[in-house]
Amino acid sequence: MKEITKKYLVKQEQSALKMGSGDLEVLATPALVAMMENCCKVLLSSQLSSEQTSVGFKMNVKHLYPTSVGEEIRIEATLMEVDNKKHSFSIKAYDNKQLIGEATHQRVVVEIANFLEKLK
């Protein structure tokens, strides 16, 4: 199993109040999801050719505890399964005290040109 750990600083613009997902100056769930997804994208990118990328397909997340703006969080992602072009991940997020979130995530490997052709 491939694994990666990345650290992220919670910025003001990632607060629930600024992002519109809540009323408090704490890490917004959409920002946590983006950090988790980024961690998986980075883990998978080393396996792709320059003509390929991965796109998010499915995310099931639990945001368990609040995190203050300015605090550092650690995301740990593990590639659990590969089924053709679909890659499944297990993700955990921690602040300096505890587990703050966990998720499962799937990404699909796509050919960039073919994928962008769908926009036309």
Short mmCIF file of N, CA and C in Angstrom, two decimals:
data_model
loop_
_atom_site.label_atom_id
_atom_site.label_comp_id
_atom_site.label_asym_id
_atom_site.label_seq_id
_atom_site.Cartn_x
_atom_site.Cartn_y
_atom_site.Cartn_z
N MET A 1 0.84 -1.19 0.00
CA MET A 1 0.00 0.00 0.00
C MET A 1 0.87 1.24 0.00
N LYS A 2 0.51 2.18 -0.85
CA LYS A 2 1.23 3.45 -0.88
C LYS A 2 0.59 4.41 0.10
N GLU A 3 1.43 5.22 0.75
CA GLU A 3 0.95 6.17 1.75
C GLU A 3 1.64 7.51 1.56
N ILE A 4 0.98 8.56 2.03
CA ILE A 4 1.57 9.89 2.03
C ILE A 4 1.04 10.64 3.25
N THR A 5 1.87 11.51 3.80
CA THR A 5 1.46 12.42 4.87
C THR A 5 1.82 13.83 4.43
N LYS A 6 0.85 14.73 4.51
CA LYS A 6 1.08 16.13 4.17
C LYS A 6 0.55 17.00 5.30
N LYS A 7 1.21 18.13 5.50
CA LYS A 7 0.77 19.10 6.51
C LYS A 7 0.20 20.33 5.81
N TYR A 8 -0.84 20.89 6.41
CA TYR A 8 -1.51 22.07 5.87
C TYR A 8 -1.76 23.06 7.01
N LEU A 9 -1.58 24.33 6.74
CA LEU A 9 -1.88 25.38 7.69
C LEU A 9 -3.29 25.89 7.39
N VAL A 10 -4.14 25.95 8.40
CA VAL A 10 -5.50 26.43 8.22
C VAL A 10 -5.47 27.95 8.09
N LYS A 11 -5.86 28.43 6.90
CA LYS A 11 -5.83 29.86 6.60
C LYS A 11 -7.19 30.50 6.84
N GLN A 12 -7.19 31.79 7.02
CA GLN A 12 -8.41 32.55 7.27
C GLN A 12 -9.46 32.28 6.20
N GLU A 13 -9.03 32.26 4.93
CA GLU A 13 -9.98 32.06 3.83
C GLU A 13 -10.55 30.64 3.80
N GLN A 14 -10.03 29.73 4.63
CA GLN A 14 -10.54 28.37 4.72
C GLN A 14 -11.50 28.18 5.89
N SER A 15 -11.86 29.29 6.53
CA SER A 15 -12.80 29.18 7.66
C SER A 15 -14.22 28.98 7.12
N ALA A 16 -15.05 28.38 7.95
CA ALA A 16 -16.45 28.14 7.58
C ALA A 16 -17.15 29.47 7.31
N LEU A 17 -16.82 30.50 8.09
CA LEU A 17 -17.44 31.81 7.89
C LEU A 17 -17.08 32.39 6.53
N LYS A 18 -15.80 32.36 6.15
CA LYS A 18 -15.35 32.91 4.87
C LYS A 18 -15.85 32.10 3.68
N MET A 19 -15.91 30.77 3.83
CA MET A 19 -16.32 29.92 2.72
C MET A 19 -17.83 29.83 2.58
N GLY A 20 -18.55 30.29 3.60
CA GLY A 20 -20.01 30.27 3.54
C GLY A 20 -20.64 28.96 3.93
N SER A 21 -19.87 28.04 4.47
CA SER A 21 -20.42 26.74 4.85
C SER A 21 -20.84 26.71 6.32
N GLY A 22 -20.58 27.79 7.02
CA GLY A 22 -20.93 27.87 8.44
C GLY A 22 -20.76 29.29 8.93
N ASP A 23 -20.92 29.49 10.23
CA ASP A 23 -20.90 30.83 10.83
C ASP A 23 -19.70 31.09 11.73
N LEU A 24 -18.77 30.14 11.81
CA LEU A 24 -17.67 30.27 12.77
C LEU A 24 -16.31 30.34 12.08
N GLU A 25 -15.34 30.90 12.80
CA GLU A 25 -13.96 31.01 12.33
C GLU A 25 -13.20 29.74 12.68
N VAL A 26 -13.62 28.62 12.08
CA VAL A 26 -12.98 27.32 12.24
C VAL A 26 -12.80 26.72 10.85
N LEU A 27 -11.98 25.69 10.75
CA LEU A 27 -11.77 25.02 9.46
C LEU A 27 -13.09 24.57 8.87
N ALA A 28 -13.37 25.01 7.65
CA ALA A 28 -14.59 24.62 6.95
C ALA A 28 -14.47 23.19 6.45
N THR A 29 -15.56 22.48 6.48
CA THR A 29 -15.57 21.11 5.95
C THR A 29 -15.15 21.08 4.47
N PRO A 30 -15.63 22.01 3.62
CA PRO A 30 -15.16 21.97 2.23
C PRO A 30 -13.64 22.16 2.11
N ALA A 31 -13.04 22.93 2.99
CA ALA A 31 -11.59 23.11 2.96
C ALA A 31 -10.89 21.82 3.40
N LEU A 32 -11.42 21.15 4.41
CA LEU A 32 -10.86 19.87 4.84
C LEU A 32 -10.93 18.85 3.72
N VAL A 33 -12.08 18.81 3.04
CA VAL A 33 -12.24 17.89 1.90
C VAL A 33 -11.20 18.19 0.83
N ALA A 34 -10.98 19.47 0.52
CA ALA A 34 -10.00 19.84 -0.50
C ALA A 34 -8.59 19.40 -0.10
N MET A 35 -8.25 19.55 1.17
CA MET A 35 -6.93 19.12 1.64
C MET A 35 -6.79 17.60 1.51
N MET A 36 -7.83 16.88 1.88
CA MET A 36 -7.80 15.42 1.78
C MET A 36 -7.65 14.99 0.32
N GLU A 37 -8.43 15.63 -0.54
CA GLU A 37 -8.38 15.27 -1.96
C GLU A 37 -7.02 15.61 -2.56
N ASN A 38 -6.45 16.74 -2.17
CA ASN A 38 -5.12 17.13 -2.66
C ASN A 38 -4.07 16.09 -2.26
N CYS A 39 -4.15 15.62 -1.05
CA CYS A 39 -3.20 14.63 -0.55
C CYS A 39 -3.26 13.36 -1.41
N CYS A 40 -4.45 12.91 -1.73
CA CYS A 40 -4.60 11.71 -2.57
C CYS A 40 -4.13 11.97 -3.99
N LYS A 41 -4.43 13.15 -4.53
CA LYS A 41 -3.98 13.51 -5.88
C LYS A 41 -2.46 13.47 -5.97
N VAL A 42 -1.80 14.02 -4.97
CA VAL A 42 -0.33 14.03 -4.95
C VAL A 42 0.21 12.61 -4.86
N LEU A 43 -0.39 11.79 -4.02
CA LEU A 43 0.06 10.40 -3.89
C LEU A 43 -0.05 9.65 -5.21
N LEU A 44 -1.13 9.86 -5.94
CA LEU A 44 -1.37 9.15 -7.18
C LEU A 44 -0.58 9.72 -8.35
N SER A 45 -0.25 10.99 -8.31
CA SER A 45 0.37 11.66 -9.47
C SER A 45 1.72 11.05 -9.89
N SER A 46 2.44 10.49 -8.95
CA SER A 46 3.75 9.90 -9.28
C SER A 46 3.62 8.66 -10.16
N GLN A 47 2.43 8.10 -10.25
CA GLN A 47 2.20 6.88 -11.04
C GLN A 47 1.66 7.18 -12.43
N LEU A 48 1.45 8.46 -12.76
CA LEU A 48 0.79 8.83 -14.01
C LEU A 48 1.77 9.37 -15.03
N SER A 49 1.42 9.21 -16.29
CA SER A 49 2.22 9.80 -17.36
C SER A 49 1.88 11.29 -17.48
N SER A 50 2.63 12.00 -18.26
CA SER A 50 2.38 13.43 -18.45
C SER A 50 1.08 13.68 -19.21
N GLU A 51 0.52 12.67 -19.85
CA GLU A 51 -0.74 12.80 -20.58
C GLU A 51 -1.94 12.44 -19.72
N GLN A 52 -1.68 12.07 -18.47
CA GLN A 52 -2.75 11.64 -17.58
C GLN A 52 -2.86 12.55 -16.36
N THR A 53 -4.04 12.52 -15.76
CA THR A 53 -4.27 13.14 -14.47
C THR A 53 -5.31 12.29 -13.75
N SER A 54 -5.62 12.65 -12.52
CA SER A 54 -6.70 11.95 -11.81
C SER A 54 -7.74 12.98 -11.41
N VAL A 55 -8.97 12.53 -11.38
CA VAL A 55 -10.08 13.40 -10.99
C VAL A 55 -10.83 12.74 -9.84
N GLY A 56 -11.34 13.57 -8.94
CA GLY A 56 -12.14 13.06 -7.85
C GLY A 56 -13.44 12.48 -8.36
N PHE A 57 -13.83 11.34 -7.82
CA PHE A 57 -15.04 10.65 -8.25
C PHE A 57 -16.04 10.54 -7.10
N LYS A 58 -15.54 10.23 -5.90
CA LYS A 58 -16.43 10.00 -4.76
C LYS A 58 -15.68 10.34 -3.47
N MET A 59 -16.40 10.97 -2.52
CA MET A 59 -15.81 11.29 -1.22
C MET A 59 -16.87 11.06 -0.15
N ASN A 60 -16.49 10.31 0.87
CA ASN A 60 -17.36 10.08 2.02
C ASN A 60 -16.56 10.54 3.24
N VAL A 61 -16.97 11.67 3.84
CA VAL A 61 -16.14 12.29 4.87
C VAL A 61 -16.93 12.49 6.17
N LYS A 62 -16.20 12.36 7.28
CA LYS A 62 -16.71 12.71 8.60
C LYS A 62 -15.79 13.79 9.16
N HIS A 63 -16.34 14.96 9.43
CA HIS A 63 -15.57 16.05 10.05
C HIS A 63 -15.91 16.01 11.54
N LEU A 64 -14.98 15.49 12.35
CA LEU A 64 -15.26 15.11 13.73
C LEU A 64 -15.08 16.22 14.77
N TYR A 65 -14.08 17.08 14.59
CA TYR A 65 -13.76 18.11 15.59
C TYR A 65 -13.37 19.41 14.90
N PRO A 66 -13.63 20.54 15.56
CA PRO A 66 -13.24 21.84 14.98
C PRO A 66 -11.74 22.08 15.09
N THR A 67 -11.24 22.90 14.18
CA THR A 67 -9.83 23.28 14.16
C THR A 67 -9.75 24.79 13.98
N SER A 68 -8.92 25.44 14.75
CA SER A 68 -8.79 26.89 14.70
C SER A 68 -8.00 27.35 13.48
N VAL A 69 -8.35 28.55 13.00
CA VAL A 69 -7.54 29.20 11.97
C VAL A 69 -6.14 29.39 12.54
N GLY A 70 -5.12 29.14 11.72
CA GLY A 70 -3.73 29.27 12.15
C GLY A 70 -3.11 27.97 12.64
N GLU A 71 -3.94 26.98 12.89
CA GLU A 71 -3.43 25.70 13.36
C GLU A 71 -2.98 24.84 12.18
N GLU A 72 -1.99 23.98 12.43
CA GLU A 72 -1.51 23.05 11.40
C GLU A 72 -2.24 21.73 11.55
N ILE A 73 -2.63 21.16 10.42
CA ILE A 73 -3.21 19.82 10.46
C ILE A 73 -2.38 18.88 9.59
N ARG A 74 -2.49 17.61 9.90
CA ARG A 74 -1.74 16.57 9.19
C ARG A 74 -2.75 15.62 8.56
N ILE A 75 -2.57 15.41 7.26
CA ILE A 75 -3.44 14.49 6.52
C ILE A 75 -2.61 13.26 6.15
N GLU A 76 -3.14 12.09 6.44
CA GLU A 76 -2.51 10.83 6.07
C GLU A 76 -3.43 10.10 5.11
N ALA A 77 -2.94 9.81 3.91
CA ALA A 77 -3.73 9.11 2.91
C ALA A 77 -3.05 7.80 2.55
N THR A 78 -3.85 6.76 2.41
CA THR A 78 -3.35 5.44 2.04
C THR A 78 -4.14 4.94 0.83
N LEU A 79 -3.42 4.52 -0.21
CA LEU A 79 -4.05 3.91 -1.36
C LEU A 79 -4.41 2.47 -0.97
N MET A 80 -5.71 2.19 -0.96
CA MET A 80 -6.17 0.90 -0.47
C MET A 80 -6.44 -0.13 -1.57
N GLU A 81 -6.91 0.36 -2.74
CA GLU A 81 -7.31 -0.57 -3.79
C GLU A 81 -7.23 0.11 -5.15
N VAL A 82 -6.87 -0.67 -6.14
CA VAL A 82 -6.86 -0.20 -7.52
C VAL A 82 -7.72 -1.16 -8.34
N ASP A 83 -8.70 -0.61 -9.02
CA ASP A 83 -9.59 -1.38 -9.88
C ASP A 83 -9.60 -0.71 -11.24
N ASN A 84 -8.72 -1.18 -12.12
CA ASN A 84 -8.54 -0.59 -13.44
C ASN A 84 -8.09 0.87 -13.26
N LYS A 85 -8.91 1.83 -13.62
CA LYS A 85 -8.52 3.24 -13.51
C LYS A 85 -9.02 3.89 -12.22
N LYS A 86 -9.79 3.16 -11.41
CA LYS A 86 -10.35 3.69 -10.18
C LYS A 86 -9.44 3.34 -9.00
N HIS A 87 -9.05 4.36 -8.24
CA HIS A 87 -8.17 4.19 -7.09
C HIS A 87 -8.92 4.60 -5.82
N SER A 88 -8.89 3.74 -4.81
CA SER A 88 -9.61 4.00 -3.57
C SER A 88 -8.63 4.28 -2.43
N PHE A 89 -8.97 5.31 -1.64
CA PHE A 89 -8.09 5.78 -0.57
C PHE A 89 -8.81 5.79 0.77
N SER A 90 -8.03 5.62 1.83
CA SER A 90 -8.47 5.85 3.19
C SER A 90 -7.69 7.06 3.70
N ILE A 91 -8.38 8.00 4.34
CA ILE A 91 -7.75 9.25 4.74
C ILE A 91 -8.07 9.56 6.20
N LYS A 92 -7.07 10.05 6.93
CA LYS A 92 -7.27 10.52 8.30
C LYS A 92 -6.64 11.90 8.42
N ALA A 93 -7.30 12.78 9.18
CA ALA A 93 -6.80 14.14 9.41
C ALA A 93 -6.67 14.37 10.91
N TYR A 94 -5.55 14.97 11.31
CA TYR A 94 -5.26 15.20 12.73
C TYR A 94 -4.86 16.66 12.95
N ASP A 95 -5.25 17.21 14.09
CA ASP A 95 -4.64 18.46 14.55
C ASP A 95 -3.56 18.06 15.56
N ASN A 96 -3.09 18.98 16.35
CA ASN A 96 -2.01 18.64 17.29
C ASN A 96 -2.52 17.86 18.51
N LYS A 97 -3.85 17.63 18.58
CA LYS A 97 -4.41 16.94 19.74
C LYS A 97 -5.09 15.62 19.41
N GLN A 98 -5.74 15.55 18.24
CA GLN A 98 -6.62 14.41 18.01
C GLN A 98 -6.96 14.22 16.53
N LEU A 99 -7.64 13.13 16.25
CA LEU A 99 -8.21 12.87 14.94
C LEU A 99 -9.36 13.85 14.74
N ILE A 100 -9.31 14.64 13.65
CA ILE A 100 -10.38 15.62 13.41
C ILE A 100 -11.28 15.24 12.23
N GLY A 101 -10.83 14.28 11.41
CA GLY A 101 -11.65 13.87 10.28
C GLY A 101 -11.14 12.58 9.69
N GLU A 102 -12.04 11.90 9.01
CA GLU A 102 -11.67 10.68 8.31
C GLU A 102 -12.56 10.55 7.08
N ALA A 103 -12.04 9.87 6.07
CA ALA A 103 -12.78 9.77 4.82
C ALA A 103 -12.33 8.57 4.01
N THR A 104 -13.20 8.21 3.08
CA THR A 104 -12.81 7.34 1.98
C THR A 104 -13.00 8.16 0.72
N HIS A 105 -12.15 7.92 -0.25
CA HIS A 105 -12.15 8.75 -1.45
C HIS A 105 -11.78 7.87 -2.65
N GLN A 106 -12.40 8.16 -3.78
CA GLN A 106 -12.04 7.47 -5.02
C GLN A 106 -11.66 8.51 -6.06
N ARG A 107 -10.59 8.20 -6.79
CA ARG A 107 -10.13 9.02 -7.90
C ARG A 107 -10.05 8.13 -9.14
N VAL A 108 -10.31 8.71 -10.29
CA VAL A 108 -10.25 7.99 -11.55
C VAL A 108 -9.15 8.60 -12.41
N VAL A 109 -8.30 7.75 -12.98
CA VAL A 109 -7.25 8.20 -13.88
C VAL A 109 -7.87 8.45 -15.25
N VAL A 110 -7.59 9.63 -15.82
CA VAL A 110 -8.13 9.99 -17.13
C VAL A 110 -7.01 10.48 -18.03
N GLU A 111 -7.23 10.34 -19.33
CA GLU A 111 -6.35 10.94 -20.31
C GLU A 111 -6.78 12.40 -20.43
N ILE A 112 -5.87 13.34 -20.22
CA ILE A 112 -6.20 14.76 -20.16
C ILE A 112 -6.93 15.22 -21.42
N ALA A 113 -6.39 14.91 -22.61
CA ALA A 113 -6.99 15.37 -23.86
C ALA A 113 -8.43 14.85 -24.01
N ASN A 114 -8.64 13.57 -23.74
CA ASN A 114 -9.98 12.99 -23.85
C ASN A 114 -10.94 13.62 -22.86
N PHE A 115 -10.45 13.86 -21.66
CA PHE A 115 -11.29 14.45 -20.62
C PHE A 115 -11.71 15.87 -21.01
N LEU A 116 -10.76 16.67 -21.46
CA LEU A 116 -11.06 18.05 -21.84
C LEU A 116 -11.93 18.13 -23.09
N GLU A 117 -11.86 17.12 -23.92
CA GLU A 117 -12.70 17.08 -25.13
C GLU A 117 -14.18 17.05 -24.76
N LYS A 118 -14.49 16.51 -23.59
CA LYS A 118 -15.88 16.44 -23.14
C LYS A 118 -16.48 17.81 -22.84
N LEU A 119 -15.64 18.84 -22.71
CA LEU A 119 -16.12 20.19 -22.47
C LEU A 119 -16.68 20.85 -23.72
N LYS A 120 -16.34 20.32 -24.87
CA LYS A 120 -16.75 20.94 -26.14
C LYS A 120 -18.15 20.53 -26.53
#
